[in-house]
mmCIF file of C-alpha atoms in Angstrom:
data_model
loop_
_atom_site.group_PDB
_atom_site.id
_atom_site.type_symbol
_atom_site.label_atom_id
_atom_site.label_comp_id
_atom_site.label_asym_id
_atom_site.label_seq_id
_atom_site.Cartn_x
_atom_site.Cartn_y
_atom_site.Cartn_z
ATOM 1 C CA UNK A 1 27.775 45.794 -31.778
ATOM 2 C CA UNK A 2 29.801 48.929 -30.907
ATOM 3 C CA UNK A 3 30.659 51.541 -33.516
ATOM 4 C CA UNK A 4 34.385 50.781 -33.112
ATOM 5 C CA UNK A 5 33.726 47.277 -34.465
ATOM 6 C CA UNK A 6 31.808 48.724 -37.445
ATOM 7 C CA UNK A 7 34.678 51.126 -38.190
ATOM 8 C CA UNK A 8 37.357 48.406 -37.993
ATOM 9 C CA UNK A 9 35.401 46.051 -40.251
ATOM 10 C CA UNK A 10 34.673 48.804 -42.792
ATOM 11 C CA UNK A 11 38.343 49.843 -43.048
ATOM 12 C CA UNK A 12 39.386 46.195 -43.315
ATOM 13 C CA UNK A 13 36.924 45.626 -46.165
ATOM 14 C CA UNK A 14 38.310 48.663 -47.998
ATOM 15 C CA UNK A 15 41.867 47.292 -47.648
ATOM 16 C CA UNK A 16 40.755 43.860 -48.912
ATOM 17 C CA UNK A 17 39.018 45.283 -51.963
ATOM 18 C CA UNK A 18 41.914 47.607 -52.865
ATOM 19 C CA UNK A 19 44.426 44.778 -52.454
ATOM 20 C CA UNK A 20 42.455 42.646 -54.896
ATOM 21 C CA UNK A 21 42.229 45.559 -57.354
ATOM 22 C CA UNK A 22 46.035 45.746 -57.122
ATOM 23 C CA UNK A 23 46.165 42.023 -57.882
ATOM 24 C CA UNK A 24 44.329 42.754 -61.141
ATOM 25 C CA UNK A 25 45.919 46.038 -62.187
ATOM 26 C CA UNK A 26 49.659 45.737 -61.512
ATOM 27 C CA UNK A 27 52.030 44.585 -64.252
ATOM 28 C CA UNK A 28 54.124 41.639 -62.964
ATOM 29 C CA UNK A 29 54.067 38.953 -60.283
ATOM 30 C CA UNK A 30 56.342 40.830 -57.852
ATOM 31 C CA UNK A 31 54.219 43.996 -57.876
ATOM 32 C CA UNK A 32 51.044 41.947 -57.559
ATOM 33 C CA UNK A 33 52.451 39.948 -54.660
ATOM 34 C CA UNK A 34 53.514 42.969 -52.638
ATOM 35 C CA UNK A 35 50.272 44.898 -53.224
ATOM 36 C CA UNK A 36 47.907 42.012 -52.593
ATOM 37 C CA UNK A 37 49.733 40.412 -49.667
ATOM 38 C CA UNK A 38 50.208 43.545 -47.580
ATOM 39 C CA UNK A 39 46.732 44.954 -48.194
ATOM 40 C CA UNK A 40 44.821 41.716 -47.709
ATOM 41 C CA UNK A 41 46.808 40.697 -44.604
ATOM 42 C CA UNK A 42 46.149 44.023 -42.904
ATOM 43 C CA UNK A 43 42.531 44.119 -44.091
ATOM 44 C CA UNK A 44 41.701 40.648 -42.816
ATOM 45 C CA UNK A 45 43.468 41.354 -39.509
ATOM 46 C CA UNK A 46 41.329 44.482 -39.102
ATOM 47 C CA UNK A 47 38.151 42.493 -39.824
ATOM 48 C CA UNK A 48 39.273 39.988 -37.161
ATOM 49 C CA UNK A 49 39.965 42.838 -34.733
ATOM 50 C CA UNK A 50 36.482 44.192 -35.373
ATOM 51 C CA UNK A 51 35.002 40.751 -34.686
ATOM 52 C CA UNK A 52 37.055 40.573 -31.479
ATOM 53 C CA UNK A 53 35.733 43.967 -30.334
ATOM 54 C CA UNK A 54 32.176 42.871 -31.110
ATOM 55 C CA UNK A 55 32.744 39.633 -29.205
ATOM 56 C CA UNK A 56 34.126 41.378 -26.118
ATOM 57 C CA UNK A 57 31.256 43.891 -26.186
ATOM 58 C CA UNK A 58 28.682 41.101 -26.500
ATOM 59 C CA UNK A 59 28.657 37.875 -24.520
ATOM 60 C CA UNK A 60 30.855 35.829 -26.836
ATOM 61 C CA UNK A 61 34.346 36.108 -25.378
ATOM 62 C CA UNK A 62 35.439 32.719 -26.864
ATOM 63 C CA UNK A 63 34.670 34.211 -30.276
ATOM 64 C CA UNK A 64 36.864 37.212 -29.457
ATOM 65 C CA UNK A 65 39.694 34.967 -28.254
ATOM 66 C CA UNK A 66 39.551 32.870 -31.417
ATOM 67 C CA UNK A 67 39.526 36.006 -33.564
ATOM 68 C CA UNK A 68 42.672 37.316 -31.850
ATOM 69 C CA UNK A 69 44.382 33.920 -32.253
ATOM 70 C CA UNK A 70 43.475 33.814 -35.940
ATOM 71 C CA UNK A 71 44.700 37.403 -36.485
ATOM 72 C CA UNK A 72 48.064 36.644 -34.866
ATOM 73 C CA UNK A 73 48.408 33.524 -37.000
ATOM 74 C CA UNK A 74 47.623 35.343 -40.264
ATOM 75 C CA UNK A 75 49.982 38.175 -39.352
ATOM 76 C CA UNK A 76 52.794 35.642 -38.871
ATOM 77 C CA UNK A 77 52.206 33.289 -41.805
ATOM 78 C CA UNK A 78 50.928 35.368 -44.719
ATOM 79 C CA UNK A 79 54.156 37.377 -45.310
ATOM 80 C CA UNK A 80 56.220 34.171 -44.979
ATOM 81 C CA UNK A 81 54.118 32.424 -47.622
ATOM 82 C CA UNK A 82 54.309 35.380 -50.016
ATOM 83 C CA UNK A 83 58.071 35.646 -49.534
ATOM 84 C CA UNK A 84 58.509 31.946 -50.324
ATOM 85 C CA UNK A 85 56.363 32.163 -53.463
ATOM 86 C CA UNK A 86 58.145 35.262 -54.786
ATOM 87 C CA UNK A 87 61.566 33.743 -54.102
ATOM 88 C CA UNK A 88 60.498 30.608 -55.940
ATOM 89 C CA UNK A 89 59.222 32.743 -58.809
ATOM 90 C CA UNK A 90 62.532 34.603 -59.132
ATOM 91 C CA UNK A 91 64.650 31.454 -58.926
ATOM 92 C CA UNK A 92 62.495 29.690 -61.509
ATOM 93 C CA UNK A 93 63.188 32.543 -63.921
ATOM 94 C CA UNK A 94 60.063 34.718 -64.060
ATOM 95 C CA UNK A 95 61.153 38.032 -65.604
ATOM 96 C CA UNK A 96 60.705 41.433 -63.961
ATOM 97 C CA UNK A 97 58.466 44.046 -65.559
ATOM 98 C CA UNK A 98 60.584 46.011 -68.121
ATOM 99 C CA UNK A 99 59.850 49.275 -66.294
ATOM 100 C CA UNK A 100 61.450 48.063 -63.048
ATOM 101 C CA UNK A 101 64.353 50.265 -61.953
ATOM 102 C CA UNK A 102 66.375 47.987 -59.652
ATOM 103 C CA UNK A 103 67.016 44.271 -59.163
ATOM 104 C CA UNK A 104 68.780 43.893 -55.815
ATOM 105 C CA UNK A 105 68.357 40.100 -55.665
ATOM 106 C CA UNK A 106 70.156 39.302 -58.956
ATOM 107 C CA UNK A 107 73.661 38.575 -57.539
ATOM 108 C CA UNK A 108 72.320 36.549 -54.603
ATOM 109 C CA UNK A 109 70.021 34.608 -56.940
ATOM 110 C CA UNK A 110 73.011 33.623 -59.089
ATOM 111 C CA UNK A 111 74.770 32.315 -55.948
ATOM 112 C CA UNK A 112 71.678 30.313 -54.956
ATOM 113 C CA UNK A 113 71.326 28.863 -58.459
ATOM 114 C CA UNK A 114 74.995 27.841 -58.418
ATOM 115 C CA UNK A 115 74.481 26.119 -55.053
ATOM 116 C CA UNK A 116 71.428 24.276 -56.390
ATOM 117 C CA UNK A 117 73.377 23.173 -59.485
ATOM 118 C CA UNK A 118 76.250 21.947 -57.304
ATOM 119 C CA UNK A 119 73.780 20.034 -55.108
ATOM 120 C CA UNK A 120 72.151 18.432 -58.147
ATOM 121 C CA UNK A 121 75.568 17.488 -59.589
ATOM 122 C CA UNK A 122 76.591 16.023 -56.227
ATOM 123 C CA UNK A 123 73.422 13.942 -56.022
ATOM 124 C CA UNK A 124 73.865 12.736 -59.583
ATOM 125 C CA UNK A 125 77.504 11.789 -58.929
ATOM 126 C CA UNK A 126 76.529 9.900 -55.793
ATOM 127 C CA UNK A 127 73.830 7.928 -57.606
ATOM 128 C CA UNK A 128 76.256 7.099 -60.445
ATOM 129 C CA UNK A 129 78.803 5.814 -57.952
ATOM 130 C CA UNK A 130 76.138 3.666 -56.334
ATOM 131 C CA UNK A 131 75.247 2.162 -59.684
ATOM 132 C CA UNK A 132 78.808 1.251 -60.615
ATOM 133 C CA UNK B 1 20.834 40.683 -41.015
ATOM 134 C CA UNK B 2 21.558 44.381 -41.328
ATOM 135 C CA UNK B 3 22.549 46.415 -44.375
ATOM 136 C CA UNK B 4 26.142 46.658 -43.109
ATOM 137 C CA UNK B 5 26.512 42.890 -42.996
ATOM 138 C CA UNK B 6 25.047 42.528 -46.508
ATOM 139 C CA UNK B 7 27.535 45.095 -47.816
ATOM 140 C CA UNK B 8 30.450 43.390 -46.029
ATOM 141 C CA UNK B 9 29.648 39.987 -47.530
ATOM 142 C CA UNK B 10 29.158 41.483 -51.010
ATOM 143 C CA UNK B 11 32.498 43.342 -50.853
ATOM 144 C CA UNK B 12 34.305 40.149 -49.811
ATOM 145 C CA UNK B 13 32.629 38.220 -52.639
ATOM 146 C CA UNK B 14 33.664 40.915 -55.134
ATOM 147 C CA UNK B 15 37.281 40.676 -53.922
ATOM 148 C CA UNK B 16 37.120 36.891 -54.321
ATOM 149 C CA UNK B 17 35.879 37.299 -57.902
ATOM 150 C CA UNK B 18 38.873 39.543 -58.670
ATOM 151 C CA UNK B 19 41.172 36.849 -57.208
ATOM 152 C CA UNK B 20 39.465 34.183 -59.325
ATOM 153 C CA UNK B 21 40.046 36.325 -62.422
ATOM 154 C CA UNK B 22 43.779 36.384 -61.620
ATOM 155 C CA UNK B 23 43.804 32.626 -60.969
ATOM 156 C CA UNK B 24 42.207 31.945 -64.327
ATOM 157 C CA UNK B 25 44.071 34.548 -66.363
ATOM 158 C CA UNK B 26 47.455 34.715 -64.589
ATOM 159 C CA UNK B 27 50.257 34.465 -67.141
ATOM 160 C CA UNK B 28 52.687 32.565 -64.876
ATOM 161 C CA UNK B 29 52.329 29.903 -62.191
ATOM 162 C CA UNK B 30 53.483 32.187 -59.303
ATOM 163 C CA UNK B 31 50.658 34.619 -60.176
ATOM 164 C CA UNK B 32 48.157 31.833 -59.637
ATOM 165 C CA UNK B 33 49.855 30.715 -56.416
ATOM 166 C CA UNK B 34 49.767 34.240 -54.953
ATOM 167 C CA UNK B 35 46.108 34.606 -55.940
ATOM 168 C CA UNK B 36 45.240 31.271 -54.289
ATOM 169 C CA UNK B 37 46.977 32.421 -51.090
ATOM 170 C CA UNK B 38 45.061 35.720 -51.130
ATOM 171 C CA UNK B 39 41.802 33.863 -51.764
ATOM 172 C CA UNK B 40 42.453 31.756 -48.643
ATOM 173 C CA UNK B 41 42.974 34.887 -46.547
ATOM 174 C CA UNK B 42 39.738 36.363 -47.936
ATOM 175 C CA UNK B 43 37.856 33.191 -46.992
ATOM 176 C CA UNK B 44 39.111 33.629 -43.410
ATOM 177 C CA UNK B 45 37.627 37.143 -43.374
ATOM 178 C CA UNK B 46 34.391 35.804 -44.870
ATOM 179 C CA UNK B 47 34.116 33.193 -42.104
ATOM 180 C CA UNK B 48 34.566 35.921 -39.461
ATOM 181 C CA UNK B 49 31.777 38.044 -40.909
ATOM 182 C CA UNK B 50 29.579 34.931 -41.089
ATOM 183 C CA UNK B 51 30.296 34.316 -37.391
ATOM 184 C CA UNK B 52 28.960 37.801 -36.651
ATOM 185 C CA UNK B 53 25.946 37.414 -38.972
ATOM 186 C CA UNK B 54 24.765 34.059 -37.676
ATOM 187 C CA UNK B 55 26.001 34.390 -34.085
ATOM 188 C CA UNK B 56 27.485 30.890 -34.373
ATOM 189 C CA UNK B 57 30.922 30.684 -32.807
ATOM 190 C CA UNK B 58 32.069 27.596 -34.739
ATOM 191 C CA UNK B 59 32.685 29.655 -37.876
ATOM 192 C CA UNK B 60 35.853 30.889 -36.147
ATOM 193 C CA UNK B 61 37.079 27.277 -35.889
ATOM 194 C CA UNK B 62 36.645 26.980 -39.656
ATOM 195 C CA UNK B 63 38.601 30.229 -40.131
ATOM 196 C CA UNK B 64 41.544 29.047 -38.005
ATOM 197 C CA UNK B 65 41.711 25.654 -39.730
ATOM 198 C CA UNK B 66 41.466 27.301 -43.153
ATOM 199 C CA UNK B 67 44.347 29.669 -42.356
ATOM 200 C CA UNK B 68 46.552 26.773 -41.218
ATOM 201 C CA UNK B 69 45.879 24.573 -44.251
ATOM 202 C CA UNK B 70 46.190 27.461 -46.710
ATOM 203 C CA UNK B 71 49.634 28.338 -45.293
ATOM 204 C CA UNK B 72 50.924 24.770 -45.622
ATOM 205 C CA UNK B 73 49.571 24.460 -49.164
ATOM 206 C CA UNK B 74 51.141 27.719 -50.286
ATOM 207 C CA UNK B 75 54.540 26.719 -48.867
ATOM 208 C CA UNK B 76 54.357 23.394 -50.722
ATOM 209 C CA UNK B 77 53.544 25.182 -53.989
ATOM 210 C CA UNK B 78 56.425 27.616 -53.390
ATOM 211 C CA UNK B 79 58.924 24.772 -52.963
ATOM 212 C CA UNK B 80 57.556 23.193 -56.133
ATOM 213 C CA UNK B 81 58.039 26.460 -58.048
ATOM 214 C CA UNK B 82 61.616 26.834 -56.837
ATOM 215 C CA UNK B 83 62.627 23.344 -57.885
ATOM 216 C CA UNK B 84 62.005 23.530 -61.622
ATOM 217 C CA UNK B 85 62.914 25.767 -64.529
ATOM 218 C CA UNK B 86 60.047 27.830 -65.881
ATOM 219 C CA UNK B 87 60.442 30.323 -68.721
ATOM 220 C CA UNK B 88 57.766 32.963 -69.127
#
């Protein structure tokens, strides 16, 4: 196993551990989500890159190919999942930490809530009309 | 199995324990959802290190499948969170 693979895996492990410490230490769900998602995504991608380097250096090139595929997939999906969860958290009314200095999503969130309420009212009206 | 591989597996297990603490303790439902997502990503890394340790290539198949299923599950939980009122 070449020393480049050892270095990549070691840095990736450090990122993973620090991301999980952020998940414990930070005060609200938005801070936790941004710390943990970014650190753990990058850390796991670096571990996968280290495995790919080790695979190319050894005889296992299918292992390297699968590692690269998995890294690309995690890099695409993990931020999307975290974004969806945090958006759902805000729209369901989880409060920001009192020490937060700016809330740029507040106006847009009101618009989205109004749209959801209109949709729900429309559905309810439609079902009432069907009943009568 | 070398010292480096032991240390790598122990660090990943320690990170998973921190995630489990947040899943158990988390004051709101989105905290738990984020922690479950992170735990899935950590399991992918764990599978990769296991592929190196054992020299068995099929661990990478487990990692890819785990990443796919974890993504779909997290998106479903996110839609569930968005669709209800939750005061905390």
